[in-house]
Short mmCIF file of C-alpha atoms in Angstrom, two decimals:
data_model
loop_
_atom_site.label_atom_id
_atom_site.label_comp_id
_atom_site.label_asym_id
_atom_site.label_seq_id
_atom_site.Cartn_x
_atom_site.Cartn_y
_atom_site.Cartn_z
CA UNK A 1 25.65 -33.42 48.83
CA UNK A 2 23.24 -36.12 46.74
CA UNK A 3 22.46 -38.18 49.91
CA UNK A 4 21.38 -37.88 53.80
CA UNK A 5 24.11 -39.99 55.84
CA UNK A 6 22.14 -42.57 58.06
CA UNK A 7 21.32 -41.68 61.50
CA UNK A 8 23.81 -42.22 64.06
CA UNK A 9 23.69 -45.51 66.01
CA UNK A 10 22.25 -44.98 69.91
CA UNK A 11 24.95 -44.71 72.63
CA UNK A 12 25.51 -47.94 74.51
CA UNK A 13 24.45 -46.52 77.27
CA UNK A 14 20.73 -45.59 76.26
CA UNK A 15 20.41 -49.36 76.39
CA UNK A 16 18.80 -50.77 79.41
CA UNK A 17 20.58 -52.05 82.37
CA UNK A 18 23.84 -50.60 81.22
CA UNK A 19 23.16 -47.41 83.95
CA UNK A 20 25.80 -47.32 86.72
CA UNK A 21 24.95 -49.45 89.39
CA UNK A 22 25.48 -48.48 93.15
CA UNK A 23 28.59 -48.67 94.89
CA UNK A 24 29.05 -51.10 96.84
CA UNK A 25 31.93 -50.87 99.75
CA UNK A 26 34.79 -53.21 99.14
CA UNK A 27 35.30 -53.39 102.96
CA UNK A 28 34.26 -57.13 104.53
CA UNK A 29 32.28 -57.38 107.37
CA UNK A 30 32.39 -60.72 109.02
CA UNK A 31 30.64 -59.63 111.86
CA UNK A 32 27.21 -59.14 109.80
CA UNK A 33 26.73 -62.05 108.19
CA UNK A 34 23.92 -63.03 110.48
CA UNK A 35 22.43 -59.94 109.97
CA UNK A 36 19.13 -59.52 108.85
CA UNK A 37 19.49 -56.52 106.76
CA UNK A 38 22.58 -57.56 105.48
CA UNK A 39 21.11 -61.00 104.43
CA UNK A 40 17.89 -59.23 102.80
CA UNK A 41 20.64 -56.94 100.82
CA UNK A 42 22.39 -59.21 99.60
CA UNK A 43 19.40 -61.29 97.91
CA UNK A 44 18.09 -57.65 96.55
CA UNK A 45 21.79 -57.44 94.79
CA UNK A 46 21.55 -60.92 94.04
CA UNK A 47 18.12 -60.47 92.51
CA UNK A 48 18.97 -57.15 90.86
CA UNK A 49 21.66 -58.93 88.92
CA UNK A 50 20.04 -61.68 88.04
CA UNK A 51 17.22 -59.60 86.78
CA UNK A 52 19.22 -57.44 84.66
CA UNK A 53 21.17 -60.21 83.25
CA UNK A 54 17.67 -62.15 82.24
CA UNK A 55 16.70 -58.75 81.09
CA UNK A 56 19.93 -58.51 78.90
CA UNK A 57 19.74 -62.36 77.78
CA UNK A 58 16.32 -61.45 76.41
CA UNK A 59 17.42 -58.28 74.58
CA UNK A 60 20.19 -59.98 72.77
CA UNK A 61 18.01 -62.83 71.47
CA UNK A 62 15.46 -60.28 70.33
CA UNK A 63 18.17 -58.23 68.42
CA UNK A 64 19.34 -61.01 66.53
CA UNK A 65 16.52 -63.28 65.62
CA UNK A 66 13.73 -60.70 65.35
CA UNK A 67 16.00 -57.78 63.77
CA UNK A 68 14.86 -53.99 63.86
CA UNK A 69 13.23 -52.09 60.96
CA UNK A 70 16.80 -50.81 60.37
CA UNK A 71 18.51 -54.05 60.19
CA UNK A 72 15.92 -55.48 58.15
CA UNK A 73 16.42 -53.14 55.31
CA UNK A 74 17.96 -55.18 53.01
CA UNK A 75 21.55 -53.33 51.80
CA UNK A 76 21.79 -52.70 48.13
CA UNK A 77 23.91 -54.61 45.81
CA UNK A 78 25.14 -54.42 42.33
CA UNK A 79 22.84 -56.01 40.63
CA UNK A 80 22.94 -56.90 36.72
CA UNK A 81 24.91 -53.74 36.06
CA UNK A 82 28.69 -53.40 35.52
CA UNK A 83 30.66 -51.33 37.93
CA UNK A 84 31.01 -47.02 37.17
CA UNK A 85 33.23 -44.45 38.06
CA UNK A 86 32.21 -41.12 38.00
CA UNK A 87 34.47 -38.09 36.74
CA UNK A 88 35.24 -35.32 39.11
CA UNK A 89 34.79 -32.54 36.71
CA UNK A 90 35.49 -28.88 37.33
CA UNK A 91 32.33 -27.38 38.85
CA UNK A 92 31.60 -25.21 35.88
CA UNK A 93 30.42 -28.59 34.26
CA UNK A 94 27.90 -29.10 36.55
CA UNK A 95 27.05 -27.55 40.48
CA UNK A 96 28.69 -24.37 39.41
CA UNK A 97 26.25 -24.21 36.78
CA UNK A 98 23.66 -24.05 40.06
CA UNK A 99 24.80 -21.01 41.12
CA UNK A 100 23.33 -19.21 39.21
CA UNK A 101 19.93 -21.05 38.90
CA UNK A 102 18.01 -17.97 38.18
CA UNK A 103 19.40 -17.76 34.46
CA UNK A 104 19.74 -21.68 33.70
CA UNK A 105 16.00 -21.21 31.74
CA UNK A 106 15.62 -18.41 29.73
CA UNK A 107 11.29 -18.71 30.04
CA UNK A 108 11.31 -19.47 33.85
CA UNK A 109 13.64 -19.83 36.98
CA UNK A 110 15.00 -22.65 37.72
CA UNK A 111 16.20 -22.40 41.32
CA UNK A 112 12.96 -23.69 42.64
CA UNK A 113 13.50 -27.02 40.47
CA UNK A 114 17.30 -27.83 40.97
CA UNK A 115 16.38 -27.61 44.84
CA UNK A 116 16.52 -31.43 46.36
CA UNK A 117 18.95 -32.90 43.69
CA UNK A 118 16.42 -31.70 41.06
CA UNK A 119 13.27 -33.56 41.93
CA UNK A 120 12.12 -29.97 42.96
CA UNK A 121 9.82 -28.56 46.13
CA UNK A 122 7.87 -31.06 47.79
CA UNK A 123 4.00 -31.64 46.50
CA UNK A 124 3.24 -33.02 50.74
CA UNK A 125 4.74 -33.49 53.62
CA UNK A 126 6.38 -37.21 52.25
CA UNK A 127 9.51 -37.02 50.46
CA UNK A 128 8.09 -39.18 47.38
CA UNK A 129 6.01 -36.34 46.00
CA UNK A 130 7.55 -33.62 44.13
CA UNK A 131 7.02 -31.04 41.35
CA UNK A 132 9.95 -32.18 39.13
CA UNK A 133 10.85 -30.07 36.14
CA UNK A 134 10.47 -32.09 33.02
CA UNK A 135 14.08 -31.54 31.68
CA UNK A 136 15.67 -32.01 35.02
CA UNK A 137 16.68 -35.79 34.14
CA UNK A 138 20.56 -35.08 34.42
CA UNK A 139 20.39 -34.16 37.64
CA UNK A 140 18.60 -36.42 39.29
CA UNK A 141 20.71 -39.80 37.47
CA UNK A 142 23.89 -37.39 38.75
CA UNK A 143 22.58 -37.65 42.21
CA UNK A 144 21.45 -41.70 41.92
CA UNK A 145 24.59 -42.24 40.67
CA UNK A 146 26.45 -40.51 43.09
CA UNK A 147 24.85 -43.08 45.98
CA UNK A 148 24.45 -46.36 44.02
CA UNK A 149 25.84 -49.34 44.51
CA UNK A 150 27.20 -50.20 41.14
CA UNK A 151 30.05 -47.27 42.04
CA UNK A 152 33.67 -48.05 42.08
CA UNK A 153 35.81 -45.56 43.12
CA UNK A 154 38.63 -47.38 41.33
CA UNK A 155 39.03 -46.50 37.77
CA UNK A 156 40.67 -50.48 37.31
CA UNK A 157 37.70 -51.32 38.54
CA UNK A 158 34.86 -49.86 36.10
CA UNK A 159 33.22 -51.24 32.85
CA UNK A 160 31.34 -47.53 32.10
CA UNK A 161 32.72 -43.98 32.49
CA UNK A 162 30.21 -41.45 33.91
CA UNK A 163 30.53 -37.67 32.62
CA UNK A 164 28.05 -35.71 34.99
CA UNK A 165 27.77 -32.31 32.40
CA UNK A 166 24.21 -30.44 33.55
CA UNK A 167 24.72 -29.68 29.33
CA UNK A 168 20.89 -29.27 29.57
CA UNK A 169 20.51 -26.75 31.57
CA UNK A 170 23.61 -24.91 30.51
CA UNK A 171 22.23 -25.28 26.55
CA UNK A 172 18.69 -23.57 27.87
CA UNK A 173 20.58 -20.94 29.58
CA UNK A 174 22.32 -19.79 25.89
CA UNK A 175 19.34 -20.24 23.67
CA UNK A 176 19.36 -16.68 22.77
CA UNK A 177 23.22 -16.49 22.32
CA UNK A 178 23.92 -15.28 19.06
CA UNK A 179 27.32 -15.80 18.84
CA UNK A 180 27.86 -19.28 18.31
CA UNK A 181 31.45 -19.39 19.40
CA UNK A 182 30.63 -18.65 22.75
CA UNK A 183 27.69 -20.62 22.98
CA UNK A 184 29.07 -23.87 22.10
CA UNK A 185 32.17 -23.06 24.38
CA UNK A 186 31.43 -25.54 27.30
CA UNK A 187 30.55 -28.16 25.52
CA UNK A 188 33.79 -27.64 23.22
CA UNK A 189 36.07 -27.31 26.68
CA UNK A 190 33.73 -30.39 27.98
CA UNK A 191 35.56 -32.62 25.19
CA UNK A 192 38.75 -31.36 26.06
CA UNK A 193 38.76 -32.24 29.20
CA UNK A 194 38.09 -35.49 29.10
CA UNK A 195 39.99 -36.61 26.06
CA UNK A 196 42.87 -35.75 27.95
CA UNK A 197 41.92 -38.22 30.51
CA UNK A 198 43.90 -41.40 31.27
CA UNK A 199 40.48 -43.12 31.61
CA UNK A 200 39.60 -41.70 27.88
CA UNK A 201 42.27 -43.70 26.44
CA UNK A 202 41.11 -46.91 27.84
CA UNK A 203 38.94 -47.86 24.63
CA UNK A 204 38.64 -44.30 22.98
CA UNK A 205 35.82 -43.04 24.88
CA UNK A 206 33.51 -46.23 23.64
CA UNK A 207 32.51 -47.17 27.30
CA UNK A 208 31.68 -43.17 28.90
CA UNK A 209 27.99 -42.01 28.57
CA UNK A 210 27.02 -38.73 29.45
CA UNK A 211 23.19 -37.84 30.72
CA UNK A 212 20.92 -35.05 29.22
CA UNK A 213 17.62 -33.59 30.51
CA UNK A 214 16.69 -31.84 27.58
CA UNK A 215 15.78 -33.66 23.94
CA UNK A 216 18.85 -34.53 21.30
CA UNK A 217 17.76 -31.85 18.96
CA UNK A 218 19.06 -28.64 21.74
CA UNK A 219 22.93 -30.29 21.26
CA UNK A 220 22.64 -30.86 16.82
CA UNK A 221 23.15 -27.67 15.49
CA UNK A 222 24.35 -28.01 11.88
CA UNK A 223 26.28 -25.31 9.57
CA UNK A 224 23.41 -24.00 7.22
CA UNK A 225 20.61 -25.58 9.05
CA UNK A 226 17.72 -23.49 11.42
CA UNK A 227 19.09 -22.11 14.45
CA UNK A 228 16.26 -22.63 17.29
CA UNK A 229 19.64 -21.64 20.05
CA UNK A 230 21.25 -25.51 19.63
CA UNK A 231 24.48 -26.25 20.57
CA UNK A 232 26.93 -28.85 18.61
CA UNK A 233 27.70 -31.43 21.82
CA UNK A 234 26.55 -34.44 19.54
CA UNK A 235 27.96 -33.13 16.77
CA UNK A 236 31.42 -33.28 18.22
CA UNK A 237 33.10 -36.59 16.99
CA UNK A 238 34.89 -37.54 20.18
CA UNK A 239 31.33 -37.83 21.69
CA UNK A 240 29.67 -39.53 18.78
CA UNK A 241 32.01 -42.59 20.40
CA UNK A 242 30.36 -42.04 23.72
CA UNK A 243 26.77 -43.55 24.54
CA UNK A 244 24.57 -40.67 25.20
CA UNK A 245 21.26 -40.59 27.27
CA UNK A 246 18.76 -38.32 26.15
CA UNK A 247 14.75 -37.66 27.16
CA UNK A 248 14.56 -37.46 23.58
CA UNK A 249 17.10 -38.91 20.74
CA UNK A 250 16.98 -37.86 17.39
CA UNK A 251 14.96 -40.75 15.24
CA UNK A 252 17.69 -41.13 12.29
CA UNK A 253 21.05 -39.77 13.39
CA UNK A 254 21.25 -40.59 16.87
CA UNK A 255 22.73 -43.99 16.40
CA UNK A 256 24.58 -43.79 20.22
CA UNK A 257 21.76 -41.59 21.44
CA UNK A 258 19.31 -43.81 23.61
CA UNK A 259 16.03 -42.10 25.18
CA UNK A 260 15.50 -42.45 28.87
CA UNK A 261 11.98 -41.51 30.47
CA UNK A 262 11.15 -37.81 31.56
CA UNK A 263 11.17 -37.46 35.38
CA UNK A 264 7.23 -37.84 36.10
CA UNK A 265 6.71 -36.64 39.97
CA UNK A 266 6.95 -39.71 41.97
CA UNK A 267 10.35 -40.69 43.64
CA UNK A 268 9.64 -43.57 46.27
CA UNK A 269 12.33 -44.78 48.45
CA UNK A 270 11.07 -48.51 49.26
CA UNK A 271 9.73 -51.22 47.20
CA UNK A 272 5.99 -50.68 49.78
CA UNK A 273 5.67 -47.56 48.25
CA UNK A 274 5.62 -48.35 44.82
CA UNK A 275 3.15 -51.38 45.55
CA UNK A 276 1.13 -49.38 47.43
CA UNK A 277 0.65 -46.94 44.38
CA UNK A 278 1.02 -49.95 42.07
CA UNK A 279 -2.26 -51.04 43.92
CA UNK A 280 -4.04 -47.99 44.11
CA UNK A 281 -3.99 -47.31 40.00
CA UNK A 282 -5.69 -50.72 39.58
CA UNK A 283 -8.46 -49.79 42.01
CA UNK A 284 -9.54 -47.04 40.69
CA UNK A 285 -13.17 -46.10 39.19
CA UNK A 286 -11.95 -44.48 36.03
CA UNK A 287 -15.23 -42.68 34.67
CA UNK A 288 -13.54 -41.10 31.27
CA UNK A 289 -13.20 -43.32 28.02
CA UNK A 290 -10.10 -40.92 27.31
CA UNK A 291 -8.48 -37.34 28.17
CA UNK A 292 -6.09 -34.72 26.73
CA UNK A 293 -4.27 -32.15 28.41
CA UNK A 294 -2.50 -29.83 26.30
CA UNK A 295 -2.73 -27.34 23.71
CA UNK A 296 -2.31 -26.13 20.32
CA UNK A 297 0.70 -25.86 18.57
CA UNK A 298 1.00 -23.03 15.88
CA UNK A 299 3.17 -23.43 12.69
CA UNK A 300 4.31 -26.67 13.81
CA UNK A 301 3.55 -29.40 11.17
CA UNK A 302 4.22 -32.62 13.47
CA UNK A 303 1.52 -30.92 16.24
CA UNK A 304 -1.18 -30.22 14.05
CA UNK A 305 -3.12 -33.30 15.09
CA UNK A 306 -3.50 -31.45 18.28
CA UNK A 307 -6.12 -29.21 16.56
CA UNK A 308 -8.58 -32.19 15.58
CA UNK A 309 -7.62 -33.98 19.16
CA UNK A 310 -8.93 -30.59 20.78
CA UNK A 311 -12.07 -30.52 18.34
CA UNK A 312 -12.91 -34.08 19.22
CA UNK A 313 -12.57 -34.90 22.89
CA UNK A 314 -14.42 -30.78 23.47
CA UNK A 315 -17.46 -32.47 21.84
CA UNK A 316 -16.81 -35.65 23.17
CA UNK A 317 -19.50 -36.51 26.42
CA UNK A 318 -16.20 -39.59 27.33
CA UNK A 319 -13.59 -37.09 27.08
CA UNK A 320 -11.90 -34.78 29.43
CA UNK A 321 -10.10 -32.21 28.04
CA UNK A 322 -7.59 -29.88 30.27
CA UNK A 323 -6.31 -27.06 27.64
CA UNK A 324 -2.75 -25.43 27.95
CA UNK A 325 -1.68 -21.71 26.62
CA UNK A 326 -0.37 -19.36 28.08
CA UNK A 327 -1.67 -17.45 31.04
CA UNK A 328 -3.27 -19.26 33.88
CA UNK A 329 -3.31 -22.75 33.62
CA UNK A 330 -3.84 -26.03 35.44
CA UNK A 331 -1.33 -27.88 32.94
CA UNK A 332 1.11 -27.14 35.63
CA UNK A 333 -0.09 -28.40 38.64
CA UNK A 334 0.67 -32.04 38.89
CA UNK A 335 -1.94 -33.11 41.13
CA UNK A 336 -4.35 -31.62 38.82
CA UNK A 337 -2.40 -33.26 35.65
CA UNK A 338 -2.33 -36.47 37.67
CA UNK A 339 -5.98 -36.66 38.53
CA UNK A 340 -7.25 -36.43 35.34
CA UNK A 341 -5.30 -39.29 34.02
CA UNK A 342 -6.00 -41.51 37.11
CA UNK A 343 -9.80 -41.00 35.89
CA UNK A 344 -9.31 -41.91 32.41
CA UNK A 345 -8.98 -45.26 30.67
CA UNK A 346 -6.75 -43.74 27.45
CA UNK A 347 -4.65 -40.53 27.65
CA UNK A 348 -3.84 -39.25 24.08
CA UNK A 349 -0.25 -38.31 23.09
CA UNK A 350 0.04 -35.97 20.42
CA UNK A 351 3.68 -34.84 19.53
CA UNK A 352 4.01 -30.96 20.94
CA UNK A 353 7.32 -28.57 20.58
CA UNK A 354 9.56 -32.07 19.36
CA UNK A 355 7.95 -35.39 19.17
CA UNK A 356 8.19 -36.88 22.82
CA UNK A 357 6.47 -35.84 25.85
CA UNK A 358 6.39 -35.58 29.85
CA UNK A 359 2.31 -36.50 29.50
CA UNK A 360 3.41 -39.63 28.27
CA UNK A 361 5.20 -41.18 31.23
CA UNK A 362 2.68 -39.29 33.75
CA UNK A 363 -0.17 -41.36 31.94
CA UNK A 364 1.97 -44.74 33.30
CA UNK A 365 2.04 -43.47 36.41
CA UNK A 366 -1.52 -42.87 36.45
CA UNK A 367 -2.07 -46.43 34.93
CA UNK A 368 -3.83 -44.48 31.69
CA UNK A 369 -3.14 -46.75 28.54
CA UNK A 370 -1.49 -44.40 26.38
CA UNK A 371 -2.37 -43.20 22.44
CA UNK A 372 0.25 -41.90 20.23
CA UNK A 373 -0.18 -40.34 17.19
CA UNK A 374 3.52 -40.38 15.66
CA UNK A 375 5.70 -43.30 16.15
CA UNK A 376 8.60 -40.59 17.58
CA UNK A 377 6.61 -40.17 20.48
CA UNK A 378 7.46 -43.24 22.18
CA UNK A 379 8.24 -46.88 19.47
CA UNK A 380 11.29 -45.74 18.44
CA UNK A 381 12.52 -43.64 21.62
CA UNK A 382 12.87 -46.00 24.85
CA UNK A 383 13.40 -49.49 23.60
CA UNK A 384 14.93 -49.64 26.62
CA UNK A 385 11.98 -49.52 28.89
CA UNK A 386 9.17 -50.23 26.64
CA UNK A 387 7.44 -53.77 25.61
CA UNK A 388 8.36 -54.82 21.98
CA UNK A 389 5.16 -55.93 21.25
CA UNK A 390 3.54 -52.38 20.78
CA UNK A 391 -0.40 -52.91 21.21
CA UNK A 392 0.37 -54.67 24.48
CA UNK A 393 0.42 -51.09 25.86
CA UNK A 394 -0.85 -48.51 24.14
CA UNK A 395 -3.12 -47.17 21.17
CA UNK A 396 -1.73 -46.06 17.87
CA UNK A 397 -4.00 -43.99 15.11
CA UNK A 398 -1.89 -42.92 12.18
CA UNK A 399 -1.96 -39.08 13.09
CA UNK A 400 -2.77 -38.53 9.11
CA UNK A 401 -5.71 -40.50 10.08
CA UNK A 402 -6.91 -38.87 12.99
CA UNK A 403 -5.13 -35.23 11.52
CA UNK A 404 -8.22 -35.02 9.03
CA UNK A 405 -10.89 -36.19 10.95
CA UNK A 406 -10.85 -39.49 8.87
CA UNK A 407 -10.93 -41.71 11.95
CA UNK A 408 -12.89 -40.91 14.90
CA UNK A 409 -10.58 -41.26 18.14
CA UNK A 410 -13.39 -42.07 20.14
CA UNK A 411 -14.36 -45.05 17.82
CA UNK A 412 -11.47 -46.51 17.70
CA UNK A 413 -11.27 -46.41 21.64
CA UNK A 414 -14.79 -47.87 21.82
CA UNK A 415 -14.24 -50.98 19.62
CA UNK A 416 -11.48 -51.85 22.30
CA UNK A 417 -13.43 -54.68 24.45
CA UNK A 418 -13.31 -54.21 28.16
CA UNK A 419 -11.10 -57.54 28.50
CA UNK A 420 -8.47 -55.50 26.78
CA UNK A 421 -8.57 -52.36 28.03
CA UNK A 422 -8.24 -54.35 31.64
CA UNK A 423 -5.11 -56.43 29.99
CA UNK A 424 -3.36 -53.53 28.57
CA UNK A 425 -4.01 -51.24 32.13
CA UNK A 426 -2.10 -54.13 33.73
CA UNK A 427 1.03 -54.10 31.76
CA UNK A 428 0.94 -50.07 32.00
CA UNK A 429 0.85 -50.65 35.58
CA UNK A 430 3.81 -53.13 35.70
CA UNK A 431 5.30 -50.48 33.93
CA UNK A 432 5.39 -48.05 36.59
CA UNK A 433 8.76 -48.88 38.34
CA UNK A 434 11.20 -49.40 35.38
CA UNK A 435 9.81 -45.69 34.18
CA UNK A 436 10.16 -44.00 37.70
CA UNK A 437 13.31 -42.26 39.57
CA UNK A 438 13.66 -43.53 42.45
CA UNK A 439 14.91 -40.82 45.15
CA UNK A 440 18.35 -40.55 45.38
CA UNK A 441 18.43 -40.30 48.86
CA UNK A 442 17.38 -44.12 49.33
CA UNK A 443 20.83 -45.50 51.33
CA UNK A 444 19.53 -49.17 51.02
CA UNK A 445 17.82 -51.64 48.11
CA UNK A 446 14.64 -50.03 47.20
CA UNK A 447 13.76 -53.43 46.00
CA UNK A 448 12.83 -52.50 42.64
CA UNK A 449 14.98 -51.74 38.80
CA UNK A 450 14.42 -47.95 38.43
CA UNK A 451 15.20 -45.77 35.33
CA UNK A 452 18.45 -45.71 36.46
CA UNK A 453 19.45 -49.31 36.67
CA UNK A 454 17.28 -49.78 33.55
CA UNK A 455 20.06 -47.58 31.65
CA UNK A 456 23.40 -49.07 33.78
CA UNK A 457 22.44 -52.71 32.82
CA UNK A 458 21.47 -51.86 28.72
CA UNK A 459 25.20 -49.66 28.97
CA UNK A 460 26.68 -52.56 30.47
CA UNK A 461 25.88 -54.96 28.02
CA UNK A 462 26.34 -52.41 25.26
CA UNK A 463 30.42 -51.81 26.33
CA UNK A 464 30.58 -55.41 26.85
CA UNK A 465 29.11 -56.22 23.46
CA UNK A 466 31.75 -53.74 22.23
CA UNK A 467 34.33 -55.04 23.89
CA UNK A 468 33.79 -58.08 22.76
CA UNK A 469 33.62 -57.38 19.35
CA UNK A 470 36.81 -55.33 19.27
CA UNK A 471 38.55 -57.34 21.20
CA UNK A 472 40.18 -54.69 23.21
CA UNK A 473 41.94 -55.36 26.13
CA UNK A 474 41.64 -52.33 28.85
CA UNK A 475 44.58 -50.49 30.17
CA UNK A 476 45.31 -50.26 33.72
CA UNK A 477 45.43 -46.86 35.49
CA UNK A 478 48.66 -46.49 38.37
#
């Protein structure tokens, strides 16, 4: 289901030369062999033959010295990454869930957006452009993993356990579940199920990771603490053993929570396609000092620099400003999203409904240095994928700062020399690939580390750090 089997090899007999000849009879004539005709046939056969087997001399040579496109796709290897198996869970877990797409979202339907593996309907006529939903993540690793070459389909075999739970999209689907018993139900019978697992019992659960599309904070509920419709998967202390991948992880109590980048909308399939966009970004005539695109968040303390960001870059002449709200509104139209970033130098990044956010990783692709406001939204998130050295990449202004008007965001951006700005654009750029899902439809090497393989090596060396440390020596699985 998560990948197109290759196209079949051409009959033998669409090659040339390999059509039936014509018969020839078997019966000798002595008599003719001072024929004319006879003597002009045979040289014809003659010829034919030896023209054929030139022709087929020349074919073979070709075919193996100057390979096809095909054969010169270089296969994919495991690469830097330990081997994975993946558990077969019951479909309720996960494509079961699909069935009922229309409910997975209780503020829109999903079905268009778990269509494709979950990069969503095509943007063009190419298969690397789609409108991905931002809290899709789970399903599209699910469907990488499913055709990547790290897999072992040999328990003995694997260093990391792979539980594919859609537990975001089942969590959005009971948001307004008041009974808390039956909300946190699945996630509850998740746990169950895989503690009773051979595989489980291998090192406790330290070396399985499970995959989320939605941010920590929808799987923490607590006992006395606000109920925004959150489940208690992390809470659960068999999975506080597990290594957990999350678009966002909770900043002080997610100790084996580790964030991963939000899908953005471009999926290539080759390493040419990613240059070729790679190339395009640092091209490009980018007219606006800076942009936002988003909107005001009411009652929410951590978004209320969005309020003076809106004030400022409306009267700003170097700003462009895209509002979202409700209603009408261009926030969701990628291309639109997209080409407002690939005209700006800076892209600010104010902390929204939690502190992380889609915008962020669409300003990458769009090779816009990005601003944060709140260290949440990106420093102490994706370690993983990010530089260490902060200013290498993006902006910061302390959003008390910029929350009271006592620093002018457009000052700050203009004090940054050109030199800079060009420096910081190109690690952005080489950013691009390491923050992008590839599509999981790609059968060989796309010839580039994608989210994906980002997260297999850092869990690799994680369980073999652990391992290490604890000494423990695996179990074997007959």
């Amino acid at each position: 289901m998560f990948f197109r089997k290759p196209s079949p090899t051409p009959p033998l007999d669409s090659l040339p030369c390999t059509a039936k000849s014509e018969s020839f009879s078997r019966t000798k004539d002595h008599n003719n062999t001072n024929n004319p005709s006879t003597f002009i046939t045979n040289n014809r056969l003659r010829f034919t033959l030896f023209s054929c087997l030139f022709l087929l001399s020349w074919i073979l040579i070709i075919h193996f010295h100057f390979p096809t496109t095909t054969t010169q796709q270089k296969l994919a290897t495991c690469d830097g990454s330990g081997s994975f198996y993946i558990y077969t869970l019951p479909p309720r877990f996960n494509l079961g869930l699909l069935e009922h797409c229309q409910n997975l979202n209780i503020y829109t339907n999903m079905c268009p957006h778990v269509a494709n593996n979950g990069l969503g309907q095509p943007l063009t006529t190419s298969t690397t452009w789609h409108a991905t939903h931002q809290f899709i993540a789970e399903m599209i690793i699910h469907a990488r993993l499913e055709n990547h070459p790290c897999r072992t389909w040999d328990p003995n075999n694997a260093l990391l356990f792979y539980v594919p739970f859609y537990g975001g999209l089942h969590v959005s689907s009971m948001f307004r579940e008041p009974n808390h018993t039956l909300r946190d139900s699945l996630a509850v019978d998740l746990v169950d199920f895989i503690q009773s697992q051979p595989y489980w019992k291998k090192r406790n659960g330290e070396d399985h990771f499970l995959a989320l599309g939605r941010t920590a904070w929808d799987f923490m509920r607590t006992e006395g603490g606000p109920d925004f419709g959150a489940n208690i998967l992390l809470n659960l202390p068999l999975v506080r053993n597990m290594s957990v991948l999350t678009v966002e992880r909770q900043p002080w109590k997610g100790k084996n929570q580790n964030g991963i980048p939000y899908p953005s909308y471009f999926h290539p399939t080759t390493v040419t396609e990613m240059v070729t966009w790679q190339k395009r970004m640092r091209e490009l005539e980018r007219p606006f000092l800076f942009s936002f695109v988003g909107g005001k968040r009411k009652g929410l303390e951590k978004a209320k620099v969005r309020d003076e960001i809106v004030r400022q870059c409306g009267e700003s002449t170097r700003c462009e400003l895209v509002q979202c709200g409700s209603g009408a509104s261009k926030c969701h139209e990628p291309m639109v999203v997209l080409g407002v970033m690939m005209k700006s130098q800076f892209c600010l990044q104010a902390p929204g409904d939690s502190f992380t956010r889609r915008s962020t990783f669409d300003s990458v692709l769009a090779g816009c240095i990005p601003v944060f406001f709140s260290p949440h939204t990106a420093y102490t998130q994706y370690a993983w994928y990010l530089p260490e050295e902060k200013s290498s990449y993006s902006v910061y202004i302390d959003e008390k700062e910029a929350g009271v008007g006592e620093k002018k965001i457009e000052d700050v951006l203009m004090s940054i020399s050109s030199e800079e700005v060009k420096r910081m654009r190109e690690v952005v750029i080489n950013l691009i690939p390491r923050l992008t899902y590839a599509h999981p439809n790609a059968t060989s090497d796309v010839g580039f580390k994608d989210a994906v393989d980002v997260a297999l090596q850092r869990l690799s060396h994680l369980v073999q750090a652990k391992i290490q440390s604890l000494e423990i020596k695996p179990q074997r699985f007959d």
